[in-house]
Amino acid sequence: MLQGLNAIQLRNNIRDGQITSREAVEWTLERIANLDPGIGAYLSVFADKAMDQARVVDAKIAAGKPVGPLAGMPIAIKDNMCYVEGLTTCGSKILANFKPPYNAHAVEKLLAADAVIVGKTNMDEFAMGSSTENSGLQKTVNPWDTSRVPGGSSGGSAAAMAAGMCFAALGTDTGGSIRQPASLCGIVGLKPTYGRISRYGLVAYGSSLDQIGPLTSCVEDAALLLGVLAGHDERDSTSVDERMAPVPDYLGELGKPIDELKIAIVPELIDKAEASVRDAAKAALELYKKFGATLVEVQMPHFDYSIAAYYVIATAEASSNLARYDGCHYGYRSPHAHDYIEVYSKSRAEGFGAEVKRRIMLGTFALSSGYYDAYYLKALKVRNLIRQDYTNAFAKADCLMMPVAPTTAFKLGEKTDDPLQMYLADVYTIAVNLAGVPGVSIPCGFDEKRLPIGLQIIGPAFSEDKLLRIGRMFESKTDYHKQRPTLQG
Amino acid sequence: MAAKVDYKVIVGLEIHVHLATRTKMFCGCELVYGGSPNSRVCPVCLGMPGSLPVMNKQAYEFAVLTAMALNCEIARFTKWDRKGYYYPDLPKNYQISQYDLPLSHDGFIEIPLEDGSIKRVGIIRAHLEEDAGKNTHELGNFSAVDLNRAGAPLLEIVTAPDMNSASEVRQMAQELQRIVRYLGISEADMQKGHMRFEPNVNLHINKDGQTYKTAICEIKNLNSFRAIERSVEYEVHRQLDEFLETGRTMQIGNKRTYGWDDVNQTTVLQREKEEAHDYRYFPEPDLVPVEMDEAWFEQIKSRLGELPLQKQKRFVGEYGLSNYDASVLTADKATAEYFEKVVQAGADAKRTCNLITQTGQKLANQNNTTVDKLGISPQNLAKLAQMADKGQISATAAAQIFEKMSQQNADPEQIAKADNLLQNSDAGAIEAIVDQVLAENVDAVQEIVSKGKKAGKAQGFLMGQVIQKSKGQANPKVVAEILSRKLAQISS
Amino acid sequence: MNQNINRQQVERVAHLSRLDLTEKELELFSGQLAAVVEYIQKLNELKTNGVEPLAHCLPVHNVFRNDAVKPSLATEDALANAPDRTDDFFKVPRILDDSSGA
Ligand SMILES: [Mg+2]
Ligand SMILES: [Zn+2]
């Protein structure tokens, strides 16, 4: 009945009275009950609360009152955004029982738009990972092939979307954590410009890199969600105000193609991906040429250094952001601690998983006395060079296109023993976060195993409206985004 | 101990001043002294996951204003850093502070010393940061943490090691208190922990033609000016004794921390060796830098006003007051301004000074307020001063009237009349009483006329008799004049 | 420049991070961190003389709030997640050394 509807279609149907929000929520909850035991996308489902919210929206519509742009729509959020309903665990044992006394800005925005939050999704612990295998609480698999990872760290949100267990989802992206799982799950994932959406209430990983963004079934839905979430918030000093970056009507102009579109490419970067990914990206570029776009070859001489710079900057910030989980004021406290020092060191040792410990230690090392200049300061300088690469590219073109991930979804356990190999999976996405610019992943094909492939479109700061229009051009002539895995449940 | 040694005391101060903003540094929680535990906390100051800091503009401006008063260079670009260390009163386990680009640096403070000279103490830097909460330890095998204070705005001031005696350290602290109170940026109450001073003390000892430096000791837990002076004095002697006994000198890393025990008036060793701190400072990603343009700079500067030492010097020059009187009057800004208003209303400066510093401040202390808030208009106090000057009232009566005025702010003349405190200066009436007293005390008169041994005493006695007969209303100056003239007539 | 990370430094970093690691973890992490740190040294291939460090991506400055009181949490809400409490305080094992101080 509701299968195959995108978020806007569902919203319109609810608003027009063709279906109630309650029916949509019931349908979604039933689907979660049937399918999620085999997928593991959700950490918590708020069945009663969601039904209550749906009833409120239905009552508004029945009374002819105005409703928000997400009226009655079942939405999932990654479990690193504070929501007063239930727990906010960040995929970690250390926060396994944490009930935040406040809502994240993004959550407030969803609620104000009359969305229905059906549940919270699994993730790599503290958003550290590219496969969701680092979750301290649960395993999530890729709905296209349950022996494979959904990508990460927003793997729960991506899997829930791909399996049709919600109509839109929120994720967060620090080094590719929205775009990469979107690519691996065959959906659309948008990482907005740093500062576009308030981080208030988002549990921090790398504060200068983290951004919230939507995972949706199509570009149009991404535009709808971004319109709801974007804008200034006085509680986040790094969220930009209207003067610096007004929020455009992302949906309004979406259907208009870009004339004389110039696309920057770095050929040797595309060639680095495995064959199926490379070929899909090249085919996508050919299609854009048919729309009249011209390809401009550019140099990104510092691109190769982005992973190294990222793993210094993100882990340095993380080592400090995660210092607060100490068993004193909230969160897990070790029962084996005898003095207050052990409350720290045992609670943290028992509460954090291996990857989180590795990154905390790496970041601590990079900031520690004697190493700061060689690692942290050096990485900040390289970050500036990487940003400059983007500035130069965008001087010549409207956007930059490249794959999202070097491979399609890999097998569960394939990279867990080799952290460095796992880090290299983020090669195409990380530089975007370092530069603070927006990037979107859209479905652009399948490999021979029928695993989805994503195309990444990157633009200058605050060019999301343009990126979405460019993405929409592709969608209008393809149906990759409409394909869904066959699921038994 | 044998040979007399020659030594120099070296003291620098690390100072934390609580800013008198309404809310905390990075969140909207109200700053309340002595609120019930954990009643002024929010996700931000509890360091809850996902919370973010936002700068309090008032705190920033208070900090800059103080730095200006301390003659500091004000940074036109400054940023925030995180200082990492684990402690249960620090919810995030990092403190938002300023590291390599403090909001101000390289200033000085001028301290008026007791001998009237001025001492200049260098200010190395002054920066803003957030305070920690409070741990209570007196609970057996556990500690209790209250985070009401966590996130309160603190101005940290680091001085150069320019102070060379315990009393200089105390006077520096007092002068800083006077300045911050003038600026209105802090209540600066040491008891309440609004100002915390941590002296770093060591000695340069000359012995056998060589200079030895003792290990620097930091003193904590000081909550009065007296404690500051006493503790430094104590530490000077302790270090001297230790050096003479052990010959121990300063080594890298042997800085020690002592706590002041106010009950036993001693310093107690808290930490033997300065742990090699590794604070892992790095730029705070959740806050953006501050840039100060000329307009903003000038706007803050215009709020500076006349500082206490300037005012003190002006009072000496302009009103002919002693340095001591001027320092007492300018200790509190409102009192100094009140003094000037009274003088402007036509009172003599010295007389006004005496009225305020003797009677006024006693009354103010009793009422837990300042002289200007006793409810006496400057005009009325000026009138009182004039009456005293003209001899219409005695000094005792002036004090009495002052107190009455503080209860009802009535015209001092009316109070004097109603309470029968006006002095009689009518020469005719006084002459009659003098004549009567002379007639009744022939022995005393004789003693004076014959220039006997007790002549002085006898004259005093006659004086007292006249005042007494006038029921205390005869102006003593007039009585003395007439009495002397009459006695001279009798003698000749 | 060789600023790699050895076992001893891993122990120091674990202490600074307040992580009470097992012998096995220390062994595992020493190897893994050494590999990552070696990879990171790739940064040294780039000359960065005269390049400004980029801590913030956005050219934003002077973001202030007014000194206006906002409601605090109710004490019960503030303490709701506390692992342990005594009256209205957070409770921790007795703190012996006083190394606090702003
Ligand atoms: Mg400090
Ligand atoms: Zn607060």
PDB file of C-alpha atoms in Angstrom, chain A residues 256-488:
ATOM      1  CA  LYS A 256      14.983  23.586 -12.843  1.00  0.00           C
ATOM      2  CA  PRO A 257      18.074  22.046 -14.480  1.00  0.00           C
ATOM      3  CA  ILE A 258      21.325  24.024 -14.433  1.00  0.00           C
ATOM      4  CA  ASP A 259      22.182  25.541 -17.796  1.00  0.00           C
ATOM      5  CA  GLU A 260      25.750  25.214 -19.013  1.00  0.00           C
ATOM      6  CA  LEU A 261      26.604  23.024 -16.068  1.00  0.00           C
ATOM      7  CA  LYS A 262      30.355  22.699 -15.526  1.00  0.00           C
ATOM      8  CA  ILE A 263      31.478  19.600 -13.668  1.00  0.00           C
ATOM      9  CA  ALA A 264      34.987  19.359 -12.274  1.00  0.00           C
ATOM     10  CA  ILE A 265      36.577  15.913 -12.245  1.00  0.00           C
ATOM     11  CA  VAL A 266      39.900  14.487 -11.127  1.00  0.00           C
ATOM     12  CA  PRO A 267      40.309  11.554 -13.542  1.00  0.00           C
ATOM     13  CA  GLU A 268      42.952   9.711 -11.541  1.00  0.00           C
ATOM     14  CA  LEU A 269      40.686   9.821  -8.467  1.00  0.00           C
ATOM     15  CA  ILE A 270      37.850   8.168 -10.335  1.00  0.00           C
ATOM     16  CA  ASP A 271      40.231   5.533 -11.650  1.00  0.00           C
ATOM     17  CA  LYS A 272      41.259   4.594  -8.132  1.00  0.00           C
ATOM     18  CA  ALA A 273      37.866   3.043  -7.393  1.00  0.00           C
ATOM     19  CA  GLU A 274      37.127  -0.597  -8.120  1.00  0.00           C
ATOM     20  CA  ALA A 275      35.953  -1.241 -11.671  1.00  0.00           C
ATOM     21  CA  SER A 276      32.206  -1.367 -11.064  1.00  0.00           C
ATOM     22  CA  VAL A 277      32.260   1.900  -9.126  1.00  0.00           C
ATOM     23  CA  ARG A 278      34.539   3.572 -11.653  1.00  0.00           C
ATOM     24  CA  ASP A 279      32.363   2.519 -14.564  1.00  0.00           C
ATOM     25  CA  ALA A 280      29.171   3.661 -12.884  1.00  0.00           C
ATOM     26  CA  ALA A 281      30.712   7.054 -12.143  1.00  0.00           C
ATOM     27  CA  LYS A 282      31.913   7.397 -15.732  1.00  0.00           C
ATOM     28  CA  ALA A 283      28.499   6.423 -17.055  1.00  0.00           C
ATOM     29  CA  ALA A 284      26.916   9.043 -14.846  1.00  0.00           C
ATOM     30  CA  LEU A 285      29.285  11.677 -16.213  1.00  0.00           C
ATOM     31  CA  GLU A 286      28.357  10.621 -19.772  1.00  0.00           C
ATOM     32  CA  LEU A 287      24.715  11.148 -18.920  1.00  0.00           C
ATOM     33  CA  TYR A 288      25.457  14.642 -17.619  1.00  0.00           C
ATOM     34  CA  LYS A 289      27.266  15.377 -20.874  1.00  0.00           C
ATOM     35  CA  LYS A 290      24.065  14.458 -22.667  1.00  0.00           C
ATOM     36  CA  PHE A 291      22.297  17.115 -20.569  1.00  0.00           C
ATOM     37  CA  GLY A 292      24.770  19.598 -22.028  1.00  0.00           C
ATOM     38  CA  ALA A 293      27.224  19.620 -19.150  1.00  0.00           C
ATOM     39  CA  THR A 294      30.936  20.105 -19.782  1.00  0.00           C
ATOM     40  CA  LEU A 295      33.602  18.260 -17.835  1.00  0.00           C
ATOM     41  CA  VAL A 296      36.557  20.242 -16.538  1.00  0.00           C
ATOM     42  CA  GLU A 297      39.631  18.361 -15.394  1.00  0.00           C
ATOM     43  CA  VAL A 298      41.090  19.828 -12.195  1.00  0.00           C
ATOM     44  CA  GLN A 299      43.963  19.063  -9.858  1.00  0.00           C
ATOM     45  CA  MET A 300      43.470  18.269  -6.170  1.00  0.00           C
ATOM     46  CA  PRO A 301      47.135  17.989  -5.198  1.00  0.00           C
ATOM     47  CA  HIS A 302      46.429  17.640  -1.471  1.00  0.00           C
ATOM     48  CA  PHE A 303      43.523  15.241  -1.690  1.00  0.00           C
ATOM     49  CA  ASP A 304      45.750  12.266  -0.907  1.00  0.00           C
ATOM     50  CA  TYR A 305      46.546  13.740   2.501  1.00  0.00           C
ATOM     51  CA  SER A 306      42.990  14.116   3.662  1.00  0.00           C
ATOM     52  CA  ILE A 307      42.761  10.797   5.511  1.00  0.00           C
ATOM     53  CA  ALA A 308      45.952  11.507   7.434  1.00  0.00           C
ATOM     54  CA  ALA A 309      44.820  15.046   8.321  1.00  0.00           C
ATOM     55  CA  TYR A 310      41.349  13.827   9.242  1.00  0.00           C
ATOM     56  CA  TYR A 311      42.533  11.119  11.595  1.00  0.00           C
ATOM     57  CA  VAL A 312      44.570  13.672  13.504  1.00  0.00           C
ATOM     58  CA  ILE A 313      41.955  16.442  13.690  1.00  0.00           C
ATOM     59  CA  ALA A 314      38.876  14.295  14.269  1.00  0.00           C
ATOM     60  CA  THR A 315      40.551  12.127  16.898  1.00  0.00           C
ATOM     61  CA  ALA A 316      42.098  15.115  18.680  1.00  0.00           C
ATOM     62  CA  GLU A 317      38.674  16.714  19.012  1.00  0.00           C
ATOM     63  CA  ALA A 318      37.140  13.367  19.937  1.00  0.00           C
ATOM     64  CA  SER A 319      39.702  12.730  22.673  1.00  0.00           C
ATOM     65  CA  SER A 320      38.512  15.944  24.307  1.00  0.00           C
ATOM     66  CA  ASN A 321      34.792  15.567  23.496  1.00  0.00           C
ATOM     67  CA  LEU A 322      34.709  12.083  24.973  1.00  0.00           C
ATOM     68  CA  ALA A 323      36.614  13.025  28.143  1.00  0.00           C
ATOM     69  CA  ARG A 324      33.253  13.789  29.775  1.00  0.00           C
ATOM     70  CA  TYR A 325      32.214  10.140  29.820  1.00  0.00           C
ATOM     71  CA  ASP A 326      33.816   9.391  33.155  1.00  0.00           C
ATOM     72  CA  GLY A 327      31.174   7.737  35.304  1.00  0.00           C
ATOM     73  CA  CYS A 328      30.786  10.762  37.594  1.00  0.00           C
ATOM     74  CA  HIS A 329      27.704  12.696  36.520  1.00  0.00           C
ATOM     75  CA  TYR A 330      25.876  10.416  34.065  1.00  0.00           C
ATOM     76  CA  GLY A 331      26.474   7.310  32.020  1.00  0.00           C
ATOM     77  CA  TYR A 332      28.133   4.031  32.917  1.00  0.00           C
ATOM     78  CA  ARG A 333      30.122   3.694  36.145  1.00  0.00           C
ATOM     79  CA  SER A 334      32.265   0.628  36.634  1.00  0.00           C
ATOM     80  CA  PRO A 335      31.247  -1.461  39.640  1.00  0.00           C
ATOM     81  CA  HIS A 336      34.937  -2.373  40.007  1.00  0.00           C
ATOM     82  CA  ALA A 337      36.182   1.127  40.810  1.00  0.00           C
ATOM     83  CA  HIS A 338      37.645   1.566  44.278  1.00  0.00           C
ATOM     84  CA  ASP A 339      38.655   5.196  44.157  1.00  0.00           C
ATOM     85  CA  TYR A 340      37.675   8.158  42.057  1.00  0.00           C
ATOM     86  CA  ILE A 341      40.594   7.711  39.655  1.00  0.00           C
ATOM     87  CA  GLU A 342      39.350   4.205  38.954  1.00  0.00           C
ATOM     88  CA  VAL A 343      35.845   5.544  38.426  1.00  0.00           C
ATOM     89  CA  TYR A 344      37.376   7.266  35.422  1.00  0.00           C
ATOM     90  CA  SER A 345      39.791   4.698  34.124  1.00  0.00           C
ATOM     91  CA  LYS A 346      37.690   1.570  34.679  1.00  0.00           C
ATOM     92  CA  SER A 347      34.368   3.084  33.606  1.00  0.00           C
ATOM     93  CA  ARG A 348      35.978   4.301  30.406  1.00  0.00           C
ATOM     94  CA  ALA A 349      37.868   1.061  29.783  1.00  0.00           C
ATOM     95  CA  GLU A 350      34.716  -1.002  30.279  1.00  0.00           C
ATOM     96  CA  GLY A 351      32.288   1.406  28.632  1.00  0.00           C
ATOM     97  CA  PHE A 352      34.092   2.229  25.377  1.00  0.00           C
ATOM     98  CA  GLY A 353      34.688  -0.182  22.525  1.00  0.00           C
ATOM     99  CA  ALA A 354      38.036  -0.807  20.855  1.00  0.00           C
ATOM    100  CA  GLU A 355      37.713   1.694  18.018  1.00  0.00           C
ATOM    101  CA  VAL A 356      36.691   4.494  20.358  1.00  0.00           C
ATOM    102  CA  LYS A 357      39.639   3.725  22.616  1.00  0.00           C
ATOM    103  CA  ARG A 358      41.998   3.717  19.639  1.00  0.00           C
ATOM    104  CA  ARG A 359      40.757   7.084  18.435  1.00  0.00           C
ATOM    105  CA  ILE A 360      40.821   8.630  21.902  1.00  0.00           C
ATOM    106  CA  MET A 361      44.406   7.510  22.277  1.00  0.00           C
ATOM    107  CA  LEU A 362      45.414   8.659  18.820  1.00  0.00           C
ATOM    108  CA  GLY A 363      43.898  12.089  19.447  1.00  0.00           C
ATOM    109  CA  THR A 364      45.413  12.341  22.901  1.00  0.00           C
ATOM    110  CA  PHE A 365      48.784  11.493  21.421  1.00  0.00           C
ATOM    111  CA  ALA A 366      48.431  14.139  18.687  1.00  0.00           C
ATOM    112  CA  LEU A 367      47.692  16.828  21.304  1.00  0.00           C
ATOM    113  CA  SER A 368      50.152  15.732  23.940  1.00  0.00           C
ATOM    114  CA  SER A 369      53.118  17.810  24.842  1.00  0.00           C
ATOM    115  CA  GLY A 370      55.949  17.384  22.390  1.00  0.00           C
ATOM    116  CA  TYR A 371      53.722  16.118  19.566  1.00  0.00           C
ATOM    117  CA  TYR A 372      51.213  18.958  19.100  1.00  0.00           C
ATOM    118  CA  ASP A 373      53.182  20.809  16.427  1.00  0.00           C
ATOM    119  CA  ALA A 374      54.222  17.713  14.510  1.00  0.00           C
ATOM    120  CA  TYR A 375      50.732  16.230  14.337  1.00  0.00           C
ATOM    121  CA  TYR A 376      47.854  18.490  15.307  1.00  0.00           C
ATOM    122  CA  LEU A 377      49.174  21.804  14.031  1.00  0.00           C
ATOM    123  CA  LYS A 378      50.552  20.176  10.903  1.00  0.00           C
ATOM    124  CA  ALA A 379      47.160  18.605  10.196  1.00  0.00           C
ATOM    125  CA  LEU A 380      45.413  21.993  10.551  1.00  0.00           C
ATOM    126  CA  LYS A 381      47.785  23.470   7.987  1.00  0.00           C
ATOM    127  CA  VAL A 382      47.199  20.618   5.588  1.00  0.00           C
ATOM    128  CA  ARG A 383      43.502  21.122   6.143  1.00  0.00           C
ATOM    129  CA  ASN A 384      43.894  24.647   4.836  1.00  0.00           C
ATOM    130  CA  LEU A 385      45.694  23.351   1.728  1.00  0.00           C
ATOM    131  CA  ILE A 386      42.896  20.850   1.122  1.00  0.00           C
ATOM    132  CA  ARG A 387      40.290  23.584   1.395  1.00  0.00           C
ATOM    133  CA  GLN A 388      42.305  25.596  -1.095  1.00  0.00           C
ATOM    134  CA  ASP A 389      42.112  22.683  -3.547  1.00  0.00           C
ATOM    135  CA  TYR A 390      38.334  22.907  -3.399  1.00  0.00           C
ATOM    136  CA  THR A 391      38.320  26.677  -3.779  1.00  0.00           C
ATOM    137  CA  ASN A 392      40.467  26.307  -6.899  1.00  0.00           C
ATOM    138  CA  ALA A 393      38.219  23.598  -8.325  1.00  0.00           C
ATOM    139  CA  PHE A 394      35.053  25.594  -7.692  1.00  0.00           C
ATOM    140  CA  ALA A 395      36.566  28.598  -9.438  1.00  0.00           C
ATOM    141  CA  LYS A 396      36.389  26.535 -12.622  1.00  0.00           C
ATOM    142  CA  ALA A 397      33.192  24.554 -12.197  1.00  0.00           C
ATOM    143  CA  ASP A 398      29.800  24.447 -10.513  1.00  0.00           C
ATOM    144  CA  CYS A 399      30.541  21.217  -8.720  1.00  0.00           C
ATOM    145  CA  LEU A 400      32.946  18.336  -8.386  1.00  0.00           C
ATOM    146  CA  MET A 401      31.940  14.746  -9.031  1.00  0.00           C
ATOM    147  CA  MET A 402      33.556  11.538  -7.868  1.00  0.00           C
ATOM    148  CA  PRO A 403      32.574   8.211  -6.342  1.00  0.00           C
ATOM    149  CA  VAL A 404      31.404   8.096  -2.723  1.00  0.00           C
ATOM    150  CA  ALA A 405      33.252   4.952  -1.737  1.00  0.00           C
ATOM    151  CA  PRO A 406      35.975   2.979  -3.508  1.00  0.00           C
ATOM    152  CA  THR A 407      33.934  -0.231  -3.309  1.00  0.00           C
ATOM    153  CA  THR A 408      30.379  -1.392  -2.883  1.00  0.00           C
ATOM    154  CA  ALA A 409      29.254  -2.826   0.468  1.00  0.00           C
ATOM    155  CA  PHE A 410      31.924  -5.111   1.898  1.00  0.00           C
ATOM    156  CA  LYS A 411      31.470  -8.230   3.961  1.00  0.00           C
ATOM    157  CA  LEU A 412      30.807  -8.043   7.682  1.00  0.00           C
ATOM    158  CA  GLY A 413      34.075  -8.575   9.512  1.00  0.00           C
ATOM    159  CA  GLU A 414      36.167  -8.015   6.399  1.00  0.00           C
ATOM    160  CA  LYS A 415      37.990  -4.953   7.708  1.00  0.00           C
ATOM    161  CA  THR A 416      37.455  -5.073  11.449  1.00  0.00           C
ATOM    162  CA  ASP A 417      40.936  -6.339  12.255  1.00  0.00           C
ATOM    163  CA  ASP A 418      42.724  -3.665  10.293  1.00  0.00           C
ATOM    164  CA  PRO A 419      41.687  -0.161  11.370  1.00  0.00           C
ATOM    165  CA  LEU A 420      43.853   1.502   8.748  1.00  0.00           C
ATOM    166  CA  GLN A 421      42.132  -0.406   5.893  1.00  0.00           C
ATOM    167  CA  MET A 422      38.789   0.657   7.325  1.00  0.00           C
ATOM    168  CA  TYR A 423      39.955   4.289   7.437  1.00  0.00           C
ATOM    169  CA  LEU A 424      40.940   4.119   3.768  1.00  0.00           C
ATOM    170  CA  ALA A 425      37.317   3.320   2.869  1.00  0.00           C
ATOM    171  CA  ASP A 426      36.574   7.015   3.525  1.00  0.00           C
ATOM    172  CA  VAL A 427      39.040   8.268   0.937  1.00  0.00           C
ATOM    173  CA  TYR A 428      36.414  10.082  -1.192  1.00  0.00           C
ATOM    174  CA  THR A 429      34.308  11.576   1.562  1.00  0.00           C
ATOM    175  CA  ILE A 430      36.687  12.857   4.231  1.00  0.00           C
ATOM    176  CA  ALA A 431      38.093  15.881   2.422  1.00  0.00           C
ATOM    177  CA  VAL A 432      34.616  17.387   2.141  1.00  0.00           C
ATOM    178  CA  ASN A 433      34.350  17.546   5.935  1.00  0.00           C
ATOM    179  CA  LEU A 434      37.823  19.047   6.277  1.00  0.00           C
ATOM    180  CA  ALA A 435      36.833  21.810   3.852  1.00  0.00           C
ATOM    181  CA  GLY A 436      33.389  22.264   5.437  1.00  0.00           C
ATOM    182  CA  VAL A 437      31.638  22.118   2.054  1.00  0.00           C
ATOM    183  CA  PRO A 438      28.447  20.197   1.184  1.00  0.00           C
ATOM    184  CA  GLY A 439      28.279  16.870  -0.626  1.00  0.00           C
ATOM    185  CA  VAL A 440      25.449  14.604  -1.706  1.00  0.00           C
ATOM    186  CA  SER A 441      25.457  10.935  -2.561  1.00  0.00           C
ATOM    187  CA  ILE A 442      22.916   9.764  -5.142  1.00  0.00           C
ATOM    188  CA  PRO A 443      22.338   6.236  -6.451  1.00  0.00           C
ATOM    189  CA  CYS A 444      24.038   5.807  -9.846  1.00  0.00           C
ATOM    190  CA  GLY A 445      24.132   2.078 -10.505  1.00  0.00           C
ATOM    191  CA  PHE A 446      24.707  -1.442  -9.266  1.00  0.00           C
ATOM    192  CA  ASP A 447      27.607  -3.800  -9.404  1.00  0.00           C
ATOM    193  CA  GLU A 448      27.440  -7.360 -10.730  1.00  0.00           C
ATOM    194  CA  LYS A 449      26.248  -8.553  -7.301  1.00  0.00           C
ATOM    195  CA  ARG A 450      23.422  -6.023  -7.469  1.00  0.00           C
ATOM    196  CA  LEU A 451      24.945  -3.914  -4.724  1.00  0.00           C
ATOM    197  CA  PRO A 452      24.224  -0.203  -5.015  1.00  0.00           C
ATOM    198  CA  ILE A 453      26.770   2.369  -6.116  1.00  0.00           C
ATOM    199  CA  GLY A 454      26.648   6.077  -5.283  1.00  0.00           C
ATOM    200  CA  LEU A 455      27.795   9.170  -7.112  1.00  0.00           C
ATOM    201  CA  GLN A 456      29.111  12.058  -5.041  1.00  0.00           C
ATOM    202  CA  ILE A 457      28.376  15.659  -6.005  1.00  0.00           C
ATOM    203  CA  ILE A 458      30.326  18.259  -4.080  1.00  0.00           C
ATOM    204  CA  GLY A 459      29.880  22.019  -4.201  1.00  0.00           C
ATOM    205  CA  PRO A 460      31.080  25.234  -2.588  1.00  0.00           C
ATOM    206  CA  ALA A 461      29.823  26.266   0.864  1.00  0.00           C
ATOM    207  CA  PHE A 462      26.052  26.831   0.974  1.00  0.00           C
ATOM    208  CA  SER A 463      25.455  25.544  -2.562  1.00  0.00           C
ATOM    209  CA  GLU A 464      23.103  22.760  -1.412  1.00  0.00           C
ATOM    210  CA  ASP A 465      20.300  24.157  -3.560  1.00  0.00           C
ATOM    211  CA  LYS A 466      22.458  23.826  -6.642  1.00  0.00           C
ATOM    212  CA  LEU A 467      23.749  20.376  -5.697  1.00  0.00           C
ATOM    213  CA  LEU A 468      20.223  19.144  -5.245  1.00  0.00           C
ATOM    214  CA  ARG A 469      19.209  20.545  -8.632  1.00  0.00           C
ATOM    215  CA  ILE A 470      22.171  18.810 -10.237  1.00  0.00           C
ATOM    216  CA  GLY A 471      21.234  15.577  -8.487  1.00  0.00           C
ATOM    217  CA  ARG A 472      17.629  15.947  -9.578  1.00  0.00           C
ATOM    218  CA  MET A 473      18.744  16.231 -13.222  1.00  0.00           C
ATOM    219  CA  PHE A 474      20.265  12.744 -12.911  1.00  0.00           C
ATOM    220  CA  GLU A 475      17.291  11.257 -11.110  1.00  0.00           C
ATOM    221  CA  SER A 476      14.887  12.553 -13.727  1.00  0.00           C
ATOM    222  CA  LYS A 477      16.502  10.316 -16.348  1.00  0.00           C
ATOM    223  CA  THR A 478      17.365   7.272 -14.208  1.00  0.00           C
ATOM    224  CA  ASP A 479      15.570   4.927 -11.852  1.00  0.00           C
ATOM    225  CA  TYR A 480      18.435   3.659  -9.663  1.00  0.00           C
ATOM    226  CA  HIS A 481      16.968   5.538  -6.707  1.00  0.00           C
ATOM    227  CA  LYS A 482      13.653   3.786  -7.127  1.00  0.00           C
ATOM    228  CA  GLN A 483      15.083   0.289  -6.798  1.00  0.00           C
ATOM    229  CA  ARG A 484      14.790  -1.480  -3.488  1.00  0.00           C
ATOM    230  CA  PRO A 485      16.109  -4.761  -2.141  1.00  0.00           C
ATOM    231  CA  THR A 486      13.804  -7.759  -1.959  1.00  0.00           C
ATOM    232  CA  LEU A 487      13.300  -8.590   1.663  1.00  0.00           C
ATOM    233  CA  GLN A 488      11.789 -11.452   3.558  1.00  0.00           C
TER     234      GLN A 488
END
